[in-house]
Coordinates of C-alpha atoms in Angstrom, one line a residue:
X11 CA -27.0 120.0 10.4
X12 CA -25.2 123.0 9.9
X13 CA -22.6 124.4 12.6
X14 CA -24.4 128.4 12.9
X15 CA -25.9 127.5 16.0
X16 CA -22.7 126.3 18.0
X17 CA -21.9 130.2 18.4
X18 CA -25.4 130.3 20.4
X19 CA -24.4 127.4 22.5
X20 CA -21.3 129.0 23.4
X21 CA -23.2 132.5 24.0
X22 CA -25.7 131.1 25.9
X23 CA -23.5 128.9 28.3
X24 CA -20.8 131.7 28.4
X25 CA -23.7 134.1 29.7
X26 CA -25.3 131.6 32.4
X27 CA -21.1 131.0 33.5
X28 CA -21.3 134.9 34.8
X29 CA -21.7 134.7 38.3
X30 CA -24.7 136.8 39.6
X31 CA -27.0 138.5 37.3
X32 CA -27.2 142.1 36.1
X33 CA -30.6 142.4 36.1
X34 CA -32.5 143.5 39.7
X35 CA -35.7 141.7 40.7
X36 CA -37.9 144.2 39.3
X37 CA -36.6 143.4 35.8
X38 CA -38.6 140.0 35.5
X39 CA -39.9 140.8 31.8
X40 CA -36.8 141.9 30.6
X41 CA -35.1 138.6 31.6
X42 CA -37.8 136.8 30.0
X43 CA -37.3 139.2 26.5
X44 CA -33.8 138.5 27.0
X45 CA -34.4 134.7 27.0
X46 CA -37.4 134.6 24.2
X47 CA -34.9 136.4 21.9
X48 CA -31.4 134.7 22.5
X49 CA -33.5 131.5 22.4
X50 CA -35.5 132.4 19.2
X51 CA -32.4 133.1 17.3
X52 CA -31.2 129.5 18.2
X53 CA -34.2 128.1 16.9
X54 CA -34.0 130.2 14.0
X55 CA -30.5 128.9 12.9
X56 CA -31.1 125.3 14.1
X57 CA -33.4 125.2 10.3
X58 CA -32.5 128.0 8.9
X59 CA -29.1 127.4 8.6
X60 CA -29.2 124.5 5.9
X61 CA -32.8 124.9 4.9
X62 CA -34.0 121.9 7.3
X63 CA -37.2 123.2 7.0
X64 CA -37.5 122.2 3.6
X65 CA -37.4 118.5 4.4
X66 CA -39.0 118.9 7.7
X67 CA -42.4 120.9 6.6
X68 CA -44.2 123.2 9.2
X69 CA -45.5 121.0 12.1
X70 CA -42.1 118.8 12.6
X71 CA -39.7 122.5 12.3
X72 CA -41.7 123.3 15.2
X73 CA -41.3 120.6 16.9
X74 CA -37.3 120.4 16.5
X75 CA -37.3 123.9 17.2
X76 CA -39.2 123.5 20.5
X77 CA -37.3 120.4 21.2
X78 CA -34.0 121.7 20.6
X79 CA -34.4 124.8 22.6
X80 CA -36.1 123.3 25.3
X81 CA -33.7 120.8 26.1
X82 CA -31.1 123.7 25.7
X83 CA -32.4 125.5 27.7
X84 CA -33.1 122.8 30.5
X85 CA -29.2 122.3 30.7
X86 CA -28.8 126.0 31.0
X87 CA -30.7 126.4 33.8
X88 CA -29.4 123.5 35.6
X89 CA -25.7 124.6 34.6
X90 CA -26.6 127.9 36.8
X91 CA -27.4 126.2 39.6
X92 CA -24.0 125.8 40.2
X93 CA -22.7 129.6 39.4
X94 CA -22.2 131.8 42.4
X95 CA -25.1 134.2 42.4
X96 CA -27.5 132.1 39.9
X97 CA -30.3 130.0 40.2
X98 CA -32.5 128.3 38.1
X99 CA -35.8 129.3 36.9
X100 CA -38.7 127.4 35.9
X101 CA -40.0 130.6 34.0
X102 CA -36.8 131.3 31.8
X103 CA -37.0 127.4 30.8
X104 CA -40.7 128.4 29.4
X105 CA -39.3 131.4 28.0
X106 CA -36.3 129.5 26.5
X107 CA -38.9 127.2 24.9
X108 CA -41.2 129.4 23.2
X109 CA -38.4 131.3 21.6
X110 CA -36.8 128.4 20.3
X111 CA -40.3 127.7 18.9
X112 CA -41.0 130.9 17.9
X113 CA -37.3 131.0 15.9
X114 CA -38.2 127.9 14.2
X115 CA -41.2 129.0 12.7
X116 CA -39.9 132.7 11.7
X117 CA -37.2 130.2 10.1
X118 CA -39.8 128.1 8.0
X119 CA -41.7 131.8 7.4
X120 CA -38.0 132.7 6.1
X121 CA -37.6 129.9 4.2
X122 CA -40.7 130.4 2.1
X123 CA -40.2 133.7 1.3
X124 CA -37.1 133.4 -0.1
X125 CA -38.3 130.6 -2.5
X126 CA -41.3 132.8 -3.8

């Protein structure tokens, strides 16, 4: 596997380490942008980033991507339960997941146009 998704790692936990949150309560869809995208470029480079999806086909990059992501993004919310001014929230998981699935198959989409 190659290493470009360690930088997401590092953003992702470095962001959920900030205590509190910068976004007020009537921001809900923003947070949930917010995670779809950060998460989505994770799964992009998870198969992306040594052409994985080559080996992999469609229906198991979307899995890995989903997998990967989700269980990412389980830690992170269970890493801000214990920030000062965070919780966890079931919703960001969800959003966490479908980006990573929805990176993993722009990544496979990617992929196959580059071949052609």
């Amino acid at each position: 596997m190659g290493r470009a998704w360690i930088p997401y790692l590092i953003l992702i936990f470095g962001l959920s380490s900030l205590p509190g949150t910068p976004l007020k309560p009537g921001s809900l869809s923003l947070d949930k942008v917010l995670h779809l995208v950060l998460y989505g470029g994770f799964g992009f480079v998870i198969l992306a980033g040594d052409g994985r999806w080559k080996r992999l086909g469609l229906s198991r990059s979307l899995l890995l991507g989903l997998a990967v992501a989700s269980l990412v993004g389980m830690l992170d919310e269970s890493w801000q339960k214990l920030i000062p001014g965070r919780d966890s929230d079931p919703a960001d998981w969800v959003a966490d997941s479908l980006g990573g699935l929805a990176g993993a198959w722009l990544a496979f989409r990617w992929g196959l146009w580059r071949r052609k």
